[in-house]
Tab-separated table of C-alpha atoms in Angstrom:
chain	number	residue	atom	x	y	z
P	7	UNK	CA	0.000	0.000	0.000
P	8	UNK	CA	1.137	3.485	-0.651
P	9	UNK	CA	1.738	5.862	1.645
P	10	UNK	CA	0.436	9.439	2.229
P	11	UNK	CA	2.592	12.075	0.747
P	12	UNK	CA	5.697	13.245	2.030
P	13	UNK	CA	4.756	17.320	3.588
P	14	UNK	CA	6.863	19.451	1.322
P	15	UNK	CA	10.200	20.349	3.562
P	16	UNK	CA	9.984	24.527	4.009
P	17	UNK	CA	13.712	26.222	4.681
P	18	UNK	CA	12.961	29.159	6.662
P	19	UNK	CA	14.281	32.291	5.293
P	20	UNK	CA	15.548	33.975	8.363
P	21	UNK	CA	18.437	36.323	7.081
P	22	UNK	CA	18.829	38.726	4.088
P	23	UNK	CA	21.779	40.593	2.751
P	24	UNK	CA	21.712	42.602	-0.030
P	25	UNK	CA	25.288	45.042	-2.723
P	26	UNK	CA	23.865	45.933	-5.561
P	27	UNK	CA	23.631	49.094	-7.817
P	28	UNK	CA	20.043	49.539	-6.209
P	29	UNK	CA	21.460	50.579	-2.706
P	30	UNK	CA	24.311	48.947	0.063
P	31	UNK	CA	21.482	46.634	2.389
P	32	UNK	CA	18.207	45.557	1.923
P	33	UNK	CA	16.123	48.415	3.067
P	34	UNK	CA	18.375	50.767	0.133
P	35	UNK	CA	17.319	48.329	-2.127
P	36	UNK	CA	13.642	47.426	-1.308
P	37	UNK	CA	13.256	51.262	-1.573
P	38	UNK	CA	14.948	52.036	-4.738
P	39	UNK	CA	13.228	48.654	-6.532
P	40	UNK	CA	9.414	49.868	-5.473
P	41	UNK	CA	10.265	52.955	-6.570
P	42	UNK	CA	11.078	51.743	-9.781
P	43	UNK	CA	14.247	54.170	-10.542
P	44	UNK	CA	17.015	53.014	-12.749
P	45	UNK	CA	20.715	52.687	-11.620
P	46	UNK	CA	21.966	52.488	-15.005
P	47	UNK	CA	24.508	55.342	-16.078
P	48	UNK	CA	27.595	55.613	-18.329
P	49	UNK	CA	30.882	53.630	-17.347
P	50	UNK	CA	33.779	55.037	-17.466
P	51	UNK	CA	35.641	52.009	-17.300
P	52	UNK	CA	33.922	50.888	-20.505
P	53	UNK	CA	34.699	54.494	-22.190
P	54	UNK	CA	35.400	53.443	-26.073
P	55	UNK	CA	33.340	49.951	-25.897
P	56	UNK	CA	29.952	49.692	-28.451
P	57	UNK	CA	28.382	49.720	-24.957
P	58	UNK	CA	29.777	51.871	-22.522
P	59	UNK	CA	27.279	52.011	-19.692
P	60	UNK	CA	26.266	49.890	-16.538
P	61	UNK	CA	24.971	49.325	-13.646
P	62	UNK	CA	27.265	49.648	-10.971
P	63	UNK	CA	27.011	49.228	-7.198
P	64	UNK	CA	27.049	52.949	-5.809
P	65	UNK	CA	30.445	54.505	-5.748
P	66	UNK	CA	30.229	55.672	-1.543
P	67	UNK	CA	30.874	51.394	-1.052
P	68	UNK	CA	34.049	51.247	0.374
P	69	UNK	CA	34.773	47.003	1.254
P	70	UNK	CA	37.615	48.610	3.208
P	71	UNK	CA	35.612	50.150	5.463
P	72	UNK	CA	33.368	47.303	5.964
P	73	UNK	CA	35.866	44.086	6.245
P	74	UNK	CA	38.859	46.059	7.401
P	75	UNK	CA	41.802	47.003	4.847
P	76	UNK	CA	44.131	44.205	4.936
P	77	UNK	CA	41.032	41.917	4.406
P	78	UNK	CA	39.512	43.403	1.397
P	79	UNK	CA	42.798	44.279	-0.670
P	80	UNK	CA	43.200	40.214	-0.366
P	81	UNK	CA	39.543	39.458	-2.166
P	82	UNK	CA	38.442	39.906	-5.502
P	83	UNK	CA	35.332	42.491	-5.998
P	84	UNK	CA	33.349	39.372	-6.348
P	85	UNK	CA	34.400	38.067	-3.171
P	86	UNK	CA	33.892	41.417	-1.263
P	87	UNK	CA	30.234	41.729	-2.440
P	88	UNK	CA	29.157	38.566	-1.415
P	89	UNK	CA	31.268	39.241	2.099
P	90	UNK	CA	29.595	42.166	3.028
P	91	UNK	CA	26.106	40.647	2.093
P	92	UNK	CA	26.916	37.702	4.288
P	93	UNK	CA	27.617	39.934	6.970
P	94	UNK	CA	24.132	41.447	6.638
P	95	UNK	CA	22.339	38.372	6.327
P	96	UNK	CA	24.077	36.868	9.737
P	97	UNK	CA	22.973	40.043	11.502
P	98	UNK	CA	19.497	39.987	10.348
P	99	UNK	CA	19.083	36.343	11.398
P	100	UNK	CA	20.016	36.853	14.723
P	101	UNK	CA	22.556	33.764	14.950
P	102	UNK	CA	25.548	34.563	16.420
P	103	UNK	CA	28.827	32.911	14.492
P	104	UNK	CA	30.797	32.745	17.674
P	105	UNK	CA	29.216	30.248	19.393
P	106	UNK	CA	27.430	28.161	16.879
P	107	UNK	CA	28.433	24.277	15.746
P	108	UNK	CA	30.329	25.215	12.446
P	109	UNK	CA	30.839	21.912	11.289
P	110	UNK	CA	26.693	22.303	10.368
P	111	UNK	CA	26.895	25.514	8.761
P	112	UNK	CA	27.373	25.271	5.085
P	113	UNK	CA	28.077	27.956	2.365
P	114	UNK	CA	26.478	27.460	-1.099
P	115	UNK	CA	27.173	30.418	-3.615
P	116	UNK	CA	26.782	30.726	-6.804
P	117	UNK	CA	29.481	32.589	-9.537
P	118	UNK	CA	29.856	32.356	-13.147
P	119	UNK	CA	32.803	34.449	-14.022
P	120	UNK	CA	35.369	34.798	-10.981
P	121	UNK	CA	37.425	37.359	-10.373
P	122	UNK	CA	37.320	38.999	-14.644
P	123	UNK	CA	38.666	42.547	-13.374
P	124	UNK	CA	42.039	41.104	-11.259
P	125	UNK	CA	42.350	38.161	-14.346
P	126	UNK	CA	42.125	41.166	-17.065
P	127	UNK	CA	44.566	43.437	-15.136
P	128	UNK	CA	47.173	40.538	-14.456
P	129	UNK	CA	46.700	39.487	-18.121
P	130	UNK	CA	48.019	43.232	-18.944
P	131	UNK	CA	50.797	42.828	-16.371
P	132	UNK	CA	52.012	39.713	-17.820
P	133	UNK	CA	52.020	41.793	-21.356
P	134	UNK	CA	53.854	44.720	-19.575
P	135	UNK	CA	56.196	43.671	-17.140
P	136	UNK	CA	56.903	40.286	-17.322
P	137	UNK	CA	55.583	37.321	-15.542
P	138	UNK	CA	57.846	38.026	-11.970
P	139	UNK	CA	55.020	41.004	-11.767
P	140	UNK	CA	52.212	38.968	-11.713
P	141	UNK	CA	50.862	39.053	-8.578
P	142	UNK	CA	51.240	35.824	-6.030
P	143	UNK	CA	47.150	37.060	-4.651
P	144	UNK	CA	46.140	36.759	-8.688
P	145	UNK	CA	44.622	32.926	-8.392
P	146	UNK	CA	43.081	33.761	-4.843
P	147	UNK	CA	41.695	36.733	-5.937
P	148	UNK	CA	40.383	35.603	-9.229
P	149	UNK	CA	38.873	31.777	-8.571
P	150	UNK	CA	34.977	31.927	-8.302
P	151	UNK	CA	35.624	29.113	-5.442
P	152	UNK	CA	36.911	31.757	-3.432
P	153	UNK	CA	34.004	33.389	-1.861
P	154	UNK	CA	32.301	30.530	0.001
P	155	UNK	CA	35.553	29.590	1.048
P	156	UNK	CA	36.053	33.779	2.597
P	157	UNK	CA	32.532	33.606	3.775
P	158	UNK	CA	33.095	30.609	5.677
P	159	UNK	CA	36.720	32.140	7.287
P	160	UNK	CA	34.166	35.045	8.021
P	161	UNK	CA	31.863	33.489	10.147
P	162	UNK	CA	33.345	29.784	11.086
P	163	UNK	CA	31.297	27.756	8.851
P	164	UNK	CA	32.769	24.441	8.495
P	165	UNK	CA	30.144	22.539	6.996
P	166	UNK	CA	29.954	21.457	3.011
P	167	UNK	CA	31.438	24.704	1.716
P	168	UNK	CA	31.136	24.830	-2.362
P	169	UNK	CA	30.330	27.373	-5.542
P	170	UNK	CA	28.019	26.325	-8.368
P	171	UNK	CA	27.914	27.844	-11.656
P	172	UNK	CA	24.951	27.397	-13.593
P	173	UNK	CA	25.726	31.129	-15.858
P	174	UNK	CA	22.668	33.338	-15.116
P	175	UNK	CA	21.064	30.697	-13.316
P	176	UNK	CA	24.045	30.189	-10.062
P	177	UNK	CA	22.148	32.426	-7.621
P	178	UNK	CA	18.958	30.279	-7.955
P	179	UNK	CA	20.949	26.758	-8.006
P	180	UNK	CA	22.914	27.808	-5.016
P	181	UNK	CA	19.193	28.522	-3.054
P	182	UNK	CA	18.015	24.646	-4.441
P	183	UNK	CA	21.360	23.091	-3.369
P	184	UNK	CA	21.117	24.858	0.019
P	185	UNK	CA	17.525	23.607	0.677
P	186	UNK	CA	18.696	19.892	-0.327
P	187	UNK	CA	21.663	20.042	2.159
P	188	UNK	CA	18.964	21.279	5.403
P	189	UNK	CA	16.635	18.413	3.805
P	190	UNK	CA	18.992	16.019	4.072
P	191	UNK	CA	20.124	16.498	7.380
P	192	UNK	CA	23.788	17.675	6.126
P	193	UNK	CA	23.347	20.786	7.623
P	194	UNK	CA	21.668	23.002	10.746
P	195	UNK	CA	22.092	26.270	8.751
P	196	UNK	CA	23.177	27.210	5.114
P	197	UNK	CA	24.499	30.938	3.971
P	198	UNK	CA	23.543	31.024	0.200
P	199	UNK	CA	23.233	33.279	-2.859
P	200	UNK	CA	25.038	34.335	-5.326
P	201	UNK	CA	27.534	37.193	-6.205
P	202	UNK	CA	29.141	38.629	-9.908
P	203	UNK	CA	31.366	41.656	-10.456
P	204	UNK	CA	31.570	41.065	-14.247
P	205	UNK	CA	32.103	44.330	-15.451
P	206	UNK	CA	35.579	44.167	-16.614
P	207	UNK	CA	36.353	45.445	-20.861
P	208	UNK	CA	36.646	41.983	-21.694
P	209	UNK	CA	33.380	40.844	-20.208
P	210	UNK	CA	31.054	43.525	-21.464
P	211	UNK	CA	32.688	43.705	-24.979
P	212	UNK	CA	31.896	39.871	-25.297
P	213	UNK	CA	27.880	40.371	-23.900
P	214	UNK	CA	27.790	43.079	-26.349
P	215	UNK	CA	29.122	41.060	-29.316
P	216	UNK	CA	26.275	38.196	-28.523
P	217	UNK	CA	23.505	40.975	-29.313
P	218	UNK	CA	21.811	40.993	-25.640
P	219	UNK	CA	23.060	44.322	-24.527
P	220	UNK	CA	20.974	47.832	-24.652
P	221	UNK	CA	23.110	50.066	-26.941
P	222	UNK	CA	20.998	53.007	-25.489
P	223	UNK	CA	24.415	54.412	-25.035
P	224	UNK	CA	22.822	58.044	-25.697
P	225	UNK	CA	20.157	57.700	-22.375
P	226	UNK	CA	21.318	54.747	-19.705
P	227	UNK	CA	18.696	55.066	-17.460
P	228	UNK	CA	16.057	54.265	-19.717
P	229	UNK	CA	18.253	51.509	-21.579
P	230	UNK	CA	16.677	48.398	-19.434
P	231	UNK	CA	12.748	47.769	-20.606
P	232	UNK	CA	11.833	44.656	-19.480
P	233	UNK	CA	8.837	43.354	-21.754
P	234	UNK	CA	8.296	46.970	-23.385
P	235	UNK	CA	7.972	46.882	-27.076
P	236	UNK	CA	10.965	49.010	-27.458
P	237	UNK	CA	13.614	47.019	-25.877
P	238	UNK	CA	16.787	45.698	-27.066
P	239	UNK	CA	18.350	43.893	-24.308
P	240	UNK	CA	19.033	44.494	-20.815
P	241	UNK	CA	22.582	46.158	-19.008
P	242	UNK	CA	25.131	44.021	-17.654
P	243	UNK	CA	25.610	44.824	-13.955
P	244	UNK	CA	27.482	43.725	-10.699
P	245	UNK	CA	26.303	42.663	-7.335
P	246	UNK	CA	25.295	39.965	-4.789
P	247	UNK	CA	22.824	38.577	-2.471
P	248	UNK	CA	22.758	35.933	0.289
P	249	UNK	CA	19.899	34.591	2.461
P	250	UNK	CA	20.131	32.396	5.555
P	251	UNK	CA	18.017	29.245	5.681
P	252	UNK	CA	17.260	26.457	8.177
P	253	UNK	CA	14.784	24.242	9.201
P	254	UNK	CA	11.710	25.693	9.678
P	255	UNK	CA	11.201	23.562	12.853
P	256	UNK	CA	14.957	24.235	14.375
P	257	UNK	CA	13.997	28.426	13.272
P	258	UNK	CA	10.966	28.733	15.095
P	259	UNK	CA	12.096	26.411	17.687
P	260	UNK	CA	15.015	29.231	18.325
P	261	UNK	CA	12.331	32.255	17.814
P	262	UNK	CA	13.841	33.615	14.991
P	263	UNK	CA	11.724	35.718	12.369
P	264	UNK	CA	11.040	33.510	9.969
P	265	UNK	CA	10.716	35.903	6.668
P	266	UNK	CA	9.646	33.175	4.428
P	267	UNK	CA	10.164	29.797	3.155
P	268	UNK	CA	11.806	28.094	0.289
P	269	UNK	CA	9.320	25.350	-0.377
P	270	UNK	CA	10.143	24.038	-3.771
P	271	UNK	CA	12.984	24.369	-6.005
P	272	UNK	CA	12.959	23.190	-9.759
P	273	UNK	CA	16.328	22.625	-12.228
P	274	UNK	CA	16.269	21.977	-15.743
P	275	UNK	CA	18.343	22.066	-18.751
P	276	UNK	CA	16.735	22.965	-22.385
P	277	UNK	CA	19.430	20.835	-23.594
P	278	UNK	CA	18.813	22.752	-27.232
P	279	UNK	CA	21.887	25.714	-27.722
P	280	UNK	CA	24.574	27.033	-26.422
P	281	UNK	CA	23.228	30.668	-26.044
P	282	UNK	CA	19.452	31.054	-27.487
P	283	UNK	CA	16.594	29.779	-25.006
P	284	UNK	CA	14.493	26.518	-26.204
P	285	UNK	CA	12.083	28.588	-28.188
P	286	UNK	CA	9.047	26.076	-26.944
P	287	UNK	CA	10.012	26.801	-23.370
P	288	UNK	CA	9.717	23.296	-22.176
P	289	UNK	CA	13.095	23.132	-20.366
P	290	UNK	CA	11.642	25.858	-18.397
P	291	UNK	CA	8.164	24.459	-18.020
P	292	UNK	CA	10.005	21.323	-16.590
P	293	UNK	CA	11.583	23.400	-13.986
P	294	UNK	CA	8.526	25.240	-13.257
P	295	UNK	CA	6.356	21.754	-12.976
P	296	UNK	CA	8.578	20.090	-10.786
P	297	UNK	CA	9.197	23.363	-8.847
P	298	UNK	CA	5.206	23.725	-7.646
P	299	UNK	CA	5.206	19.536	-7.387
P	300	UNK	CA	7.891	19.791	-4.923
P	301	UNK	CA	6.135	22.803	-2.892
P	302	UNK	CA	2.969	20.812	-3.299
P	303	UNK	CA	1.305	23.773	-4.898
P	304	UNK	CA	-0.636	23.683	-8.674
P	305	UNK	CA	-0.123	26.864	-10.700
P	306	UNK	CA	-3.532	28.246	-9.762
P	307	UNK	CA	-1.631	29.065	-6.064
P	308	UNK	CA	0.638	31.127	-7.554
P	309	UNK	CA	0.089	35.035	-6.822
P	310	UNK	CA	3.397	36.661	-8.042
P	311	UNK	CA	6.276	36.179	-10.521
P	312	UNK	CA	9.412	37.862	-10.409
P	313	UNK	CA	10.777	36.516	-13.730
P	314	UNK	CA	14.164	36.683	-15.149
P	315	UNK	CA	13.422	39.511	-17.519
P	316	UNK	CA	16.310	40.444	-19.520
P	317	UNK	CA	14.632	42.511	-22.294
P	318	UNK	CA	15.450	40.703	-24.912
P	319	UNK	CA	13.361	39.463	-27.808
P	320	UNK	CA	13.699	35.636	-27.227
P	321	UNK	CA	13.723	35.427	-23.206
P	322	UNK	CA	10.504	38.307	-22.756
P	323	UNK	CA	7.493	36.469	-25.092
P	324	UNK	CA	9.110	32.697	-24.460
P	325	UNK	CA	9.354	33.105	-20.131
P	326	UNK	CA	5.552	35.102	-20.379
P	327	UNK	CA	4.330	32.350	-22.222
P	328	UNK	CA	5.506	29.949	-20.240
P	329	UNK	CA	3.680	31.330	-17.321
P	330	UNK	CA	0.748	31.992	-18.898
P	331	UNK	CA	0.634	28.519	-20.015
P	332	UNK	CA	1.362	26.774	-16.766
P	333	UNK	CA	0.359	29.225	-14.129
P	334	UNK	CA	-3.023	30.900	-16.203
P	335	UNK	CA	-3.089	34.944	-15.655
P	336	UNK	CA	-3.648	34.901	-12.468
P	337	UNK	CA	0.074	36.109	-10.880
P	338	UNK	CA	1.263	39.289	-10.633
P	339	UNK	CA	4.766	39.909	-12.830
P	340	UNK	CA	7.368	41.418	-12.783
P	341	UNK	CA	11.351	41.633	-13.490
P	342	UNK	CA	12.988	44.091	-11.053
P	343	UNK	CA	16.400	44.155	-13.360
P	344	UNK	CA	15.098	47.459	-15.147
P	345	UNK	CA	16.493	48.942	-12.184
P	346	UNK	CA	19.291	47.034	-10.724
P	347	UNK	CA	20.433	45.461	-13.912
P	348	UNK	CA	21.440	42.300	-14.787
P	349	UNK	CA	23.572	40.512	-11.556
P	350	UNK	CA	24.587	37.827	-13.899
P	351	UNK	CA	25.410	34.992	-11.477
P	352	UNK	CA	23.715	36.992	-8.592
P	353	UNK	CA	20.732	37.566	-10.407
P	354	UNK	CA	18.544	34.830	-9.330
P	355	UNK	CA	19.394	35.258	-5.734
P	356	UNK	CA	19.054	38.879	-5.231
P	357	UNK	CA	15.741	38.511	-6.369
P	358	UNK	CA	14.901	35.882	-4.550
P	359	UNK	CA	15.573	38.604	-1.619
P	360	UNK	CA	13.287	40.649	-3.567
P	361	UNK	CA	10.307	37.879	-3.626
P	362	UNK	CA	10.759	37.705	0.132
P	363	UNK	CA	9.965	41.062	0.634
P	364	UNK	CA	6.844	41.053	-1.565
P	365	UNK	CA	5.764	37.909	0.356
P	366	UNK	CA	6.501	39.691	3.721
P	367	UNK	CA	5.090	43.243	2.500
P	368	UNK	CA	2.532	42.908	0.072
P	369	UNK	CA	3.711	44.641	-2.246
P	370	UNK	CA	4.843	43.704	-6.636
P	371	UNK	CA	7.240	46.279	-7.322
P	372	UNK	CA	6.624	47.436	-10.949
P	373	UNK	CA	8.761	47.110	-13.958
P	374	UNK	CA	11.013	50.336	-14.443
P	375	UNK	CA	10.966	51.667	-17.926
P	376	UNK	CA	8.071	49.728	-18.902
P	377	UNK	CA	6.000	52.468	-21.427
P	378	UNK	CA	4.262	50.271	-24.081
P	379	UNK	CA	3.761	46.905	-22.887
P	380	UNK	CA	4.697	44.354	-26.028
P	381	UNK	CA	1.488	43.327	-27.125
P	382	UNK	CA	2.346	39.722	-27.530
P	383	UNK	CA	3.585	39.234	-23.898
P	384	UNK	CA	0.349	38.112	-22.477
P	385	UNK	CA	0.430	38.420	-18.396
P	386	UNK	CA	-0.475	40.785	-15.540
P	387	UNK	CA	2.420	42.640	-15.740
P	388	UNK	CA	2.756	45.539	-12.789
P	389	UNK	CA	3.379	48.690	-14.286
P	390	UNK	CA	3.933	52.659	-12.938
P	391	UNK	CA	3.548	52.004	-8.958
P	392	UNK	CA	4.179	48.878	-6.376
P	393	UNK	CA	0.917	46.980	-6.074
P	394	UNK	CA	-0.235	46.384	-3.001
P	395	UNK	CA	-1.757	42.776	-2.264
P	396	UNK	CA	-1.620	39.276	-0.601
P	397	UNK	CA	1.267	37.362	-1.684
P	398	UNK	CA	0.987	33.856	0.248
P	399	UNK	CA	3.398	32.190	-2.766
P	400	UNK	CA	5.667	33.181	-5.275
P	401	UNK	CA	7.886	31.937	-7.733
P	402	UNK	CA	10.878	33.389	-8.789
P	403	UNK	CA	12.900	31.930	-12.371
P	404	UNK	CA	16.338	32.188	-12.942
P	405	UNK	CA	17.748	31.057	-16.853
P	406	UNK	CA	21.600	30.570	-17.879
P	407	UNK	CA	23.582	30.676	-21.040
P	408	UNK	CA	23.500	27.092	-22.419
P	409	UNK	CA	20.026	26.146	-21.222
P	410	UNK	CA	20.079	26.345	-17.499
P	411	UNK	CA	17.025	26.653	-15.420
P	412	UNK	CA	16.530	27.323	-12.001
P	413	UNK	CA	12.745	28.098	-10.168
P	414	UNK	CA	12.429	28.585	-6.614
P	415	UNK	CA	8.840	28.614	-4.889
P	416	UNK	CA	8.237	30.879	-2.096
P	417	UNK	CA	5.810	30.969	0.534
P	418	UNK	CA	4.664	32.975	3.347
P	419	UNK	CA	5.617	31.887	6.700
């Protein structure tokens, strides 16, 4: 005889941390993102390039001041970003690193490109000087490994202690792998996220050879247009986010604030191209299926979206029909990267920070430069001010280069 069902397992949410263009914290950012303002603006780092703009994090963020100065001239920007977000997100959880069990704390992070500024500027080096000028920090400081293995120095986390890189995708992988480790009893507590600082000459030159970058060079701000009919591709841009989970049992058991919960987490691969989403969207409509199976949820549950979003042609109409197809029009959309821009390997988990707070809040923040909605992108998009409404679960989609797919489900605690 069968059994009953297994209860979906919930990790509790209990810490966010939040570096990206939108603001230094989470309350900078939760601000900026309702109110829908840009951060794009012109690079001067990328003066010359066919795009020359980004979105950076704001220039008052000084890591020095933060980690101390002999700590951050060690780490790659990468590394930094994620620090100081892992430093929020232990404070807001209310667990104190000093006295806990490390050996069950785990750090899952995701990264796609490493350290791309130190590996560009030791490449010149090399050119200039020689290779005895290289510097002996340039593998430490440029190895995407390296910041779960500095957030775990950080705060004494000796538990499994790994990055994965899933492109685009890393953030939301790292949140799926996190949840499996608490699930399986690997772990007490997990730090995990996701953190990029891909704006390096080499790096944006290549996204802007592929065709998915804005070349609104002549007004930045306005550049980034998720699902508008206008668009032409969103703005590369650095940044990171981390969340604490546990067990929602050992969380309330301790009387932390439980923000939300993870409650169902969905990978796929389109298995189709290198670069150009399945155009059918089934790798993505696997992720999504098994996502609300594992959560125990149907698509008609489903009150908000925050999609992936990049403005371009391919990823706008196939994700929005996608979701139209499996989750009906119910759910509120939208992509919040018209105004932080796109986190690359962070993407996925700074907005799953962002899905928290629309769960905890009621509120959708709206899509920023969104003037003519695309009339072929069929779904409740939120447009011109936050909505205000019940969000008991939410789903938030994260897609990499080569087909990657990553869907977390969210629910209210």
């Amino acid at each position: 005889m069968r059994g009953a069902p297994a209860e979906p397992f919930r990790a509790a949410v209990t810490g966010l941390g939040l570096v990206t263009p939108a603001g230094v914290g989470v309350d900078e950012n939760w601000k900026r993102v309702l109110s829908a303002v840009p951060t794009a603006s012109a690079d001067p780092g990328l003066a010359g390039l066919p795009v020359d703009f980004s979105c950076r994090v704001p220039p008052d963020f000084d890591p020095a001041a933060v980690l101390g100065r002999r700590t951050a001239w060690r780490l790659g920007r990468h590394v930094q970003l994620g620090m100081v977000a892992a430093r929020e997100a232990l404070r807001d959880c209310g667990l104190d690193s000093r006295t806990w069990d490390g050996a069950r704390v785990g750090v899952v992070m995701g990264n796609s490109l490493g350290g791309t500024a130190t590996f560009e500027q030791q490449c010149l080096t090399l050119r200039d000087k020689g290779a005895q000028a290289v510097s002996p920090m340039f593998i430490s400081m440029w190895g995407a490994n390296m910041v779960a293995g500095h957030i775990a120095i950080d705060c004494r986390a000796g538990g499994p202690n790994l990055v994965v890189t899933t492109a685009c995708a890393s953030g939301g992988t790292a949140l799926g792998v996190a949840r499996d480790l608490l699930r399986s009893g690997t772990c007490d507590i997990v730090l995990a996220g996701g953190t990029e600082a891909a704006l390096s000459r080499t790096i944006v030159a290549g996204l802007a050879s592929m065709g998915v970058l804005s070349r609104r060079s002549y007004d930045p701000p306005a550049a980034f247009r998720p699902f508008d009919v206008d668009r032409d591709g969103f703005v590369a841009a650095e940044g990171a986010g981390v969340l604490v989970l546990e067990r929602e049992a050992d969380a309330r058991a301790r009387g932390a604030r439980v923000r939300a919960c993870i409650s169902g987490y969905g990978g796929s691969a389109d298995a189709v191209h290198q670069a150009a989403p399945d155009p059918d969207g089934s790798g993505f409509e696997r992720a999504l299926r098994t996502a609300l199976s594992d959560a125990g949820l149907s698509g008609a549950d489903v009150d908000h979206v925050n999609t992936h979003g990049t403005a371009t042609e391919l990823n706008d109409i196939g994700e929005t029909r996608v979701l139209r197809r499996v989750l009906g029009p119910r759910p509120a959309v939208t992509s919040t990267k018209g105004v932080t821009g796109h986190c690359i390997a962070a993407a996925g988990a700074i907005e799953a920070v962002y899905t928290v707070l629309s769960i905890e809040q009621g509120l959708v923040p709206p899509v920023a430069n969104l003037e003519r909605l695309d009339p072929r992108i069929d779904a409740d998009i939120v447009q011109g001010s936050p909505r205000a409404m019940p969000v008991e679960v939410a789903v938030n989609v994260a897609f990499g280069l080569a087909g990657q797919n990553a869907v977390v489900v969210l629910t209210a605690a």
